[in-house]
XYZ file of C-alpha atoms in Angstrom:
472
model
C 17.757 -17.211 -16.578
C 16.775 -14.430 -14.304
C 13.654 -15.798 -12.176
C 10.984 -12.759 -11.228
C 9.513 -12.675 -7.878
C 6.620 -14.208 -8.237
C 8.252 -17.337 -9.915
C 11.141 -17.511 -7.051
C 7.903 -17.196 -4.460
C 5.929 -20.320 -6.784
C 8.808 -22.927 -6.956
C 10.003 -22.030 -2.949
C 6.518 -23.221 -1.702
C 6.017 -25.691 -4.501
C 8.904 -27.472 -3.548
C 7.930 -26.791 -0.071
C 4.751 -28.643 -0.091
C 6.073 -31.394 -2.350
C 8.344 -32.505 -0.021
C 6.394 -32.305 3.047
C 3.364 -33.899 0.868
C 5.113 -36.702 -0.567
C 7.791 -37.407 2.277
C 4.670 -37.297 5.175
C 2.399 -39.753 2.623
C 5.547 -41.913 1.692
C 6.758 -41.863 5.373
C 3.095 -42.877 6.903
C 2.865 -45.443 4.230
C 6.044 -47.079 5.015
C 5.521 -47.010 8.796
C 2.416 -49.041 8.207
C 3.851 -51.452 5.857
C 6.479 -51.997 8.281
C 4.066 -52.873 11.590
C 2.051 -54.931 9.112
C 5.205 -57.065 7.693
C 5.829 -57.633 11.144
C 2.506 -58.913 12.141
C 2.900 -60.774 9.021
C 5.984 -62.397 9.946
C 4.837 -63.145 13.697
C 2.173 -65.077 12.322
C 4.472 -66.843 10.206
C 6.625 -68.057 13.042
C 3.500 -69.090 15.197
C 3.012 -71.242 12.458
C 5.764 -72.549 11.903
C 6.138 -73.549 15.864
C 2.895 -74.980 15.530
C 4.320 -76.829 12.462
C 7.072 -77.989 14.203
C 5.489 -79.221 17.754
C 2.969 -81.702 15.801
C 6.134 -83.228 13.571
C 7.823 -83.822 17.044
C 4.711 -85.129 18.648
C 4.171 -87.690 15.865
C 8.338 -87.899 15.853
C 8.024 -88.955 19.638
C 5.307 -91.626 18.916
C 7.285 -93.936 16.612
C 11.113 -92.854 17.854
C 11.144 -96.147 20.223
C 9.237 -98.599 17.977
C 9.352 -97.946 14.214
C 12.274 -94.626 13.596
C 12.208 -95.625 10.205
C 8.866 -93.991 10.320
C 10.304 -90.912 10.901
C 11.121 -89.775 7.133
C 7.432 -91.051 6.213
C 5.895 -88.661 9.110
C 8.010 -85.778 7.962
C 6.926 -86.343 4.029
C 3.488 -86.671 5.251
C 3.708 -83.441 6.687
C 5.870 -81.211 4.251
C 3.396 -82.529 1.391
C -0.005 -81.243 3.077
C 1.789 -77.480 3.578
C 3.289 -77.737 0.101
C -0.505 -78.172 -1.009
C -1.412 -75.070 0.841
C 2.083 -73.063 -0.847
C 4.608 -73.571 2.706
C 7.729 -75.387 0.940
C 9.744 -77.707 3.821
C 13.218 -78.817 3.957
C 14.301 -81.068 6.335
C 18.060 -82.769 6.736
C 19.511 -84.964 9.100
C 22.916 -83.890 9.721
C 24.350 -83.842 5.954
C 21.580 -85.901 4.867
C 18.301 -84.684 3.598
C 15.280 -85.963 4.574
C 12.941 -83.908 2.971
C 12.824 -81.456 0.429
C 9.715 -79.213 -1.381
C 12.323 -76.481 -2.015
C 14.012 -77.096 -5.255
C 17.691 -78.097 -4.358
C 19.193 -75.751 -6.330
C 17.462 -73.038 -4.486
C 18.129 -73.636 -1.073
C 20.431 -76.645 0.409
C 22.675 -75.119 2.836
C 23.074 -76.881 6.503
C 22.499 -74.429 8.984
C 24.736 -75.079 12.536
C 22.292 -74.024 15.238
C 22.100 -74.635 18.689
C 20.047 -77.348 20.403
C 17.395 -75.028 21.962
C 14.115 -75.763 20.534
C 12.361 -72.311 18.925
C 15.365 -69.846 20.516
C 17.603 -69.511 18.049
C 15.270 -69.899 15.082
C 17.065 -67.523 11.764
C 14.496 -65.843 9.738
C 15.012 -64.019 6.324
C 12.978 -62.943 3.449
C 14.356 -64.729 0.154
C 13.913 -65.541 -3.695
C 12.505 -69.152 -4.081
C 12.142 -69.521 -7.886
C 11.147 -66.078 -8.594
C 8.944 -65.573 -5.689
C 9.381 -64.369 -2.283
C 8.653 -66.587 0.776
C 9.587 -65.635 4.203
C 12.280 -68.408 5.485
C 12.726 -70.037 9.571
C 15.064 -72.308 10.443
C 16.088 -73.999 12.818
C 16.928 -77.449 14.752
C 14.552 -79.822 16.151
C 15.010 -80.509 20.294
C 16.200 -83.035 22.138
C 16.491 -86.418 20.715
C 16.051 -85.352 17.246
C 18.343 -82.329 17.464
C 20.042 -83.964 14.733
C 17.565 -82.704 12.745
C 17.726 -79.241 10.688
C 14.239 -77.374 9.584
C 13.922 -75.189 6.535
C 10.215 -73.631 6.345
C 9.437 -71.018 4.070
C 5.788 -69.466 3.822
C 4.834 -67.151 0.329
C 4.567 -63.664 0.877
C 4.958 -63.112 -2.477
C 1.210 -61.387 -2.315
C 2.040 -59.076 0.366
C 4.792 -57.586 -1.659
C 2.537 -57.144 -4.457
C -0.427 -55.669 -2.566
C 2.660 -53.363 -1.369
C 3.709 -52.737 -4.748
C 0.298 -51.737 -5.800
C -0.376 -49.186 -3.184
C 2.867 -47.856 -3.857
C 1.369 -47.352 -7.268
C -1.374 -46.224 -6.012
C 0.349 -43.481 -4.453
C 2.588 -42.319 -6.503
C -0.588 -42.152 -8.963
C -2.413 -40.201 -6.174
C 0.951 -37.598 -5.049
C 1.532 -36.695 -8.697
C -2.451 -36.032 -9.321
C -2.116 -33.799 -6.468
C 1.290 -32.042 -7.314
C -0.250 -31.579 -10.557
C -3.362 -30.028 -9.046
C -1.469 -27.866 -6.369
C 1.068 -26.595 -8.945
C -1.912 -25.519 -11.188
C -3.643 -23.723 -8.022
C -0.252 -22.310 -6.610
C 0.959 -21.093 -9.816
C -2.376 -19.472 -10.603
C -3.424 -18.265 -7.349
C 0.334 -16.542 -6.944
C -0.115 -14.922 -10.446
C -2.847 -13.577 -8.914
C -1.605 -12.297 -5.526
C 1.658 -11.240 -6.673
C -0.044 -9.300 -9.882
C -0.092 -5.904 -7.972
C 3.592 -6.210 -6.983
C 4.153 -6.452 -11.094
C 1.881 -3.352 -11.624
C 4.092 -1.390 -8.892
C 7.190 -2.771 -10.636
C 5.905 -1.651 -14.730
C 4.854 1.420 -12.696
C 8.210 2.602 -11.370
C 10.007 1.226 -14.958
C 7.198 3.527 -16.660
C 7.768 6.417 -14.150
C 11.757 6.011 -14.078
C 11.682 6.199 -18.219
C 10.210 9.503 -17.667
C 6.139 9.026 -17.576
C 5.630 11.472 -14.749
C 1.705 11.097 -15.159
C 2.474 7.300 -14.274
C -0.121 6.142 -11.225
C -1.355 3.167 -9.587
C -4.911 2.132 -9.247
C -6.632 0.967 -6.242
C -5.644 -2.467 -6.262
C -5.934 -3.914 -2.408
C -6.015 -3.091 1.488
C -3.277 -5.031 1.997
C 0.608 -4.004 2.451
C 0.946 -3.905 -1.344
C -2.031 -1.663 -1.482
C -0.088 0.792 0.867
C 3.093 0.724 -1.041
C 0.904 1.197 -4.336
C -0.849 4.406 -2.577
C 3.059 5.606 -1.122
C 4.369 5.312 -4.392
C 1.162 7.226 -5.853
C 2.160 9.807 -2.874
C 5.899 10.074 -3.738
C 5.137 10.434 -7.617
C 2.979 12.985 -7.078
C 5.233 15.192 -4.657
C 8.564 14.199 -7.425
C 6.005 16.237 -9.991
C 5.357 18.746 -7.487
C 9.163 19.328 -6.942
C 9.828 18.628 -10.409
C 7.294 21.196 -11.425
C 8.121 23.943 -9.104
C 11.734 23.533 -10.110
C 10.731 24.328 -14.144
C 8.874 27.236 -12.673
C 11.671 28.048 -10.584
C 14.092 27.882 -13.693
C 11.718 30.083 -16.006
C 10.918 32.942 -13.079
C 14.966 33.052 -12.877
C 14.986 33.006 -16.759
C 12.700 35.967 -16.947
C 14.090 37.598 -14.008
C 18.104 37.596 -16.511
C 16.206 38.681 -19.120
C 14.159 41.320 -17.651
C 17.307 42.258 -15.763
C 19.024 42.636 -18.796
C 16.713 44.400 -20.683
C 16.761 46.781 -17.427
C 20.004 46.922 -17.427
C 20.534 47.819 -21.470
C 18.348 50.927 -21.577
C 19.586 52.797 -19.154
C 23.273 51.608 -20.474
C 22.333 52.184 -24.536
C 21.748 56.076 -23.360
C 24.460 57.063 -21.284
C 26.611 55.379 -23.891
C 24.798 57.153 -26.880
C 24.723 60.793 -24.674
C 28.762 60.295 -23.916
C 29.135 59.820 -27.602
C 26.703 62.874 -28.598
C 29.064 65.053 -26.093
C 32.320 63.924 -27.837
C 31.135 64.215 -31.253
C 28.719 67.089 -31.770
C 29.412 70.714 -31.346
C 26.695 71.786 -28.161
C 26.130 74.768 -26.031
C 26.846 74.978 -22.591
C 22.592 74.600 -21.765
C 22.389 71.316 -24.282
C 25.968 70.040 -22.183
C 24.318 70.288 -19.152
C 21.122 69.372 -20.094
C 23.372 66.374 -21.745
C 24.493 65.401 -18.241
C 21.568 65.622 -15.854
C 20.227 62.549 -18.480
C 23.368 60.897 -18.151
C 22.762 61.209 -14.172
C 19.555 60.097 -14.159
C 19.949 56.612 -16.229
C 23.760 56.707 -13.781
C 20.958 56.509 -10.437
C 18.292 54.325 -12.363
C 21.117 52.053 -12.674
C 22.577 52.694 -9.240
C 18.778 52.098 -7.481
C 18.972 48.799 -9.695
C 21.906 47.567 -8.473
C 21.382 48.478 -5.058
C 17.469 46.377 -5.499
C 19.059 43.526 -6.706
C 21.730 43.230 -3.599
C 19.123 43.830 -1.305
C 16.685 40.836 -2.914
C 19.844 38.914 -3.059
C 20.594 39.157 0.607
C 16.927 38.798 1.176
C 17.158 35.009 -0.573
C 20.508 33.741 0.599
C 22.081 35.168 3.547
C 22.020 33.778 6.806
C 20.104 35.560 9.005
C 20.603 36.283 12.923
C 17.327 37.847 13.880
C 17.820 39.979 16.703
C 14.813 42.359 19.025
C 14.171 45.451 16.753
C 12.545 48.289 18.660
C 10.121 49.191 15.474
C 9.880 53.064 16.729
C 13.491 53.857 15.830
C 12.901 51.951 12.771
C 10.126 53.888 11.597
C 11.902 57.120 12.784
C 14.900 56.433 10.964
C 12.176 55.894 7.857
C 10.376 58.758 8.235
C 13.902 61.136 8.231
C 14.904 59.215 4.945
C 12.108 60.057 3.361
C 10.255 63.109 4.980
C 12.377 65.882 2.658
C 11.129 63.916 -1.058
C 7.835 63.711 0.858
C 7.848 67.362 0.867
C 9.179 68.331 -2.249
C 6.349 66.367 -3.955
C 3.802 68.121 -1.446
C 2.844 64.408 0.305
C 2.211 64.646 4.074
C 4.299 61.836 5.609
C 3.380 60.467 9.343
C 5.232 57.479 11.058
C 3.210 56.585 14.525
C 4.607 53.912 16.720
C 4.782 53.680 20.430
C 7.855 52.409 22.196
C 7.855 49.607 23.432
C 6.278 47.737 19.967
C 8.794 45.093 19.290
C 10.134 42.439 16.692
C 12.715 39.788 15.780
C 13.825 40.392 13.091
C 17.045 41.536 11.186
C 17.505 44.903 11.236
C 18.702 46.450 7.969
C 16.317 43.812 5.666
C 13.163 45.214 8.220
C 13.838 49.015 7.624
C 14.663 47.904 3.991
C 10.858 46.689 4.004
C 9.477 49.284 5.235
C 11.551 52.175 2.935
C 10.362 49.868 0.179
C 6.564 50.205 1.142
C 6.917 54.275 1.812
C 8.766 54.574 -1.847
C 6.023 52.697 -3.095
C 3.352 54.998 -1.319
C 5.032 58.312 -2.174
C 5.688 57.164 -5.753
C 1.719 56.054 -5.938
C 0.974 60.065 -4.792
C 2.888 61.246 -6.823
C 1.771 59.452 -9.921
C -2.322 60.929 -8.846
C -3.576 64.408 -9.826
C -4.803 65.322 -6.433
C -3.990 68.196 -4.762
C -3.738 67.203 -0.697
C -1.978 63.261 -0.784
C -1.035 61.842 2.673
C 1.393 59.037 3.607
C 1.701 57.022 6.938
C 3.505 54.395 8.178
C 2.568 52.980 11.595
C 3.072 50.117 13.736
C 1.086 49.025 16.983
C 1.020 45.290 18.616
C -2.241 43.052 18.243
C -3.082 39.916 19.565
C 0.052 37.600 19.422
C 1.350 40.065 16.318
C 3.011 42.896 15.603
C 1.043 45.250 12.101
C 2.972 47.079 10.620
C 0.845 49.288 7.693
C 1.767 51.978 5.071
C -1.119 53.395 3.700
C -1.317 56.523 0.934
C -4.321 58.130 -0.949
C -2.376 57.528 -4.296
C -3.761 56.430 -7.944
C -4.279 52.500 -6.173
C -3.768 49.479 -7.880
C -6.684 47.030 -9.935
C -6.699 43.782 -9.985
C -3.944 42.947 -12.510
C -1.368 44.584 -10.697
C -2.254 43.249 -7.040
C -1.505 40.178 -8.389
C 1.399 40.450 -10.239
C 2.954 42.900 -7.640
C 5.510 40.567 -6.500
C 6.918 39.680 -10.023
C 10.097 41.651 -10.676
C 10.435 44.269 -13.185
C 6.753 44.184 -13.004
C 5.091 47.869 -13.247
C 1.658 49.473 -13.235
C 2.797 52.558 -15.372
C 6.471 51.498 -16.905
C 7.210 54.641 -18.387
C 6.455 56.698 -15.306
C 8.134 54.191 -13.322
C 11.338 54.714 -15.574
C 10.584 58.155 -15.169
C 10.774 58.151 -11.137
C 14.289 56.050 -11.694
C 12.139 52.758 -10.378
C 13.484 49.527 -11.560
C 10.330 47.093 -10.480
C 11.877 45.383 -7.472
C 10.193 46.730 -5.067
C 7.170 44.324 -4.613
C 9.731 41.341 -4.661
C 12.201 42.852 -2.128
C 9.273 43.209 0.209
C 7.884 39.688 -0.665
C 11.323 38.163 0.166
C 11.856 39.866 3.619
C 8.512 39.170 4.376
C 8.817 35.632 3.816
C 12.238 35.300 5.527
C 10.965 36.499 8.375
C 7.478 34.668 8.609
C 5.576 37.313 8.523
C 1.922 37.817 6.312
C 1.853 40.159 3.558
C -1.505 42.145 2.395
C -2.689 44.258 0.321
C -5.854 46.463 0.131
C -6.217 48.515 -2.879
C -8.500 50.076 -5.715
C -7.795 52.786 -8.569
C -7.847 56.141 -7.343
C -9.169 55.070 -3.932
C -5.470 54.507 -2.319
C -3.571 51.649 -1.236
C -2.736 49.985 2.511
C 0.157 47.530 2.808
C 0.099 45.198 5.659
C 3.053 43.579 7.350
C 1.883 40.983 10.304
C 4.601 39.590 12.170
C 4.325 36.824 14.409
C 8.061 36.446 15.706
C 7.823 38.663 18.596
């Protein structure tokens, strides 16, 4: 049988107290019992001395004139104790004198010394069902021929002992009974909160994630209840942001592959319009510059994921980026597009603004944010649009900002703007060869680098990105 804790805890200290209870009240009562035997027994032998010194008084008085006396003054004697329950034996050498004490009870010479109340032998003994404490010894001098059995009852001491042992045993097991009833109850009770933390970790190791612990005391147990609380809560946290986790890279495959089968379904249906149909030279090439442009919508979607890939996995080794070259090397990439879609594109940064960072994933950042800008310009109907990227140090920061005067963003799309594949016009989007990674490519490098991503936007009133760094 497999004890619980609480039981183990209930017979340890029951047994504890049991036999510290019991032994200590046994042991006290014995101790006493024994001092008072042995008063008991001392006053026995002061009687029996005093017994003895008047039969050898009177013994003296008649030894020279009448010794036949001498039986008479012993009888005389051993009758008036047996009257008051003190049997006598008396022998003379092998010859007895005197006898109260049933002869088939006791009539054993004793060989003792001649030295008057030294050597007496004393024993507790049986004398016809009853005890009697027994002395004996050998009268002195002149009448050392003499042997003396006395034996006093004590028969009532033994029973007054009997009875308080009954008493206490009567007494211990009311009291074991009591104290087992208190322990057992009173460690139900104390030990009830460990149960409730042990049905609540069976509950929440089945599965029952909502599983919790009340408020149950201030004590130890009461902190373990509110650490377990604690832990449970942070497992559904973890457990939680792990199912999100799973479903964001769900949708991300299946928005990927939905991505990735348009732009596949038309080169593939183009190549087999070219092989099968009879077309001019204009529909050929006409043919091909859509077969180029799904080639680079695939070829910018490849090249988004690898850099959100490296953005969420690799290793970094950040290194001091002088952000002026970075912005110049920006501006160059971009400036001829910028032009060709009428934009005015600025980059201002002095020289000595610096970052840690790594290199290619911060220029990466920042091409993302100018695409972004130029593509928002380019998607508005105004005539005069304007682009710049800049990048000056503040207090304990570095801001880097791209801001255009494009279409802007509302509300919906500010906050779904880091959700890949997400876009605020898909079929212009497709249209500008844009697969929706943007917003999470700058998200990641952002985050890998500690640095504080905003946004400031409205329709048709522009947008600034912000970019605060902190690791200087």
């Amino acid at each position: 049988m497999k004890l619980k804790f609480w039981q183990k805890l209930y017979l340890s200290v029951l047994f504890v107290f049991l036999l510290f209870f019991n032994g200590g009240i046994f042991t006290i009562v014995t101790v006493q019992n024994s001092k008072a035997l042995a008063q008991q027994k001392e006053n026995f032998l002061t009687q029996q001395e005093y017994i003895l010194q008047q039969i050898v008084n009177d013994m003296s008085l008649v030894y020279e004139s009448r010794p036949l006396g001498i039986p008479l003054i012993i009888k005389q004697y051993g009758d008036r104790y047996a009257n008051n329950g003190v049997l006598m034996q008396v022998k003379k050498g092998e010859e007895l004198v005197y006898s109260s004490i049933r002869h088939d009870a006791y009539d054993a010479p004793i060989d003792m010394p001649n030295k008057f109340l030294k050597n007496r032998v004393s024993e507790i003994i049986d004398i016809n069902d009853s005890k009697y404490f027994v002395v004996e010894c050998n009268l002195p001098s002149e009448f050392a021929v003499y042997s003396t059995v006395i034996a006093f009852p004590i028969q009532s001491f033994f029973d007054d002992w009997n009875g308080t042992i009954l008493m206490i045993n009567i007494i211990c097991c009311t009291v074991s009974a009591i104290m087992a009833v208190v322990l057992y109850n009173l460690l139900k009770a104390l030990t009830k909160p460990i149960q409730s933390l042990n049905e609540a970790t069976i509950k929440f190791g089945k599965g029952d994630m909502d599983t919790r612990i009340e408020h149950i005391t201030n004590d130890e147990i009461g902190e373990t209840a509110n650490n377990f609380n604690i832990m449970a809560q942070q497992i559904c946290t973890q457990v939680q942001a792990l199912e999100n986790s799973a479903q964001e890279k769900q949708n991300f495959i299946d928005d990927f592959s939905h991505e990735m089968r348009t732009p596949l379904t038309a080169i593939r249906g183009y190549a087999q319009y070219m092989q099968s149909a009879r077309i001019t030279d204009e529909e050929y090439y006409s043919t091909l510059d859509i077969i180029d442009t799904q080639a680079k919508r695939l070829q910018n979607l490849s090249e988004s994921m690898l850099s959100l890939s490296l953005a969420q996995t690799e290793e970094l080794e950040f290194e001091k980026i002088n952000l002026a070259d970075v912005l110049e090397n920006v501006h160059k990439a971009y400036s001829t597009r910028a032009k060709e879609e009428n934009i005015a594109l600025t980059a201002n940064c002095d020289r000595d603004v610096y970052i840690k960072g790594e290199s290619s994933l911060i220029e990466s950042l920042i091409s993302n944010l100018a695409d972004n800008a130029i593509n928002a310009c380019k998607a508005d109907n105004k005539s005069a649009h304007t682009v710049n990227i800049s990048a000056h140090k503040a207090e304990r920061s570095v801001v880097i900002s791209v801001t255009d005067n494009g279409i802007g963003m509302d509300a919906e799309t500010l906050e779904k703007i880091h959700t890949p594949f997400y876009r605020q016009d898909k079929a212009r989007s497709r249209k500008n060869g844009g697969a929706g990674l943007g917003g999470s490519i700058i998200k990641k490098i952002a985050d890998v680098h500690n640095a504080k991503l905003e946004y400031k936007s409205a329709p048709r009133k522009g947008t600034t990105a912000t970019v605060i760094f902190t690791t200087l």
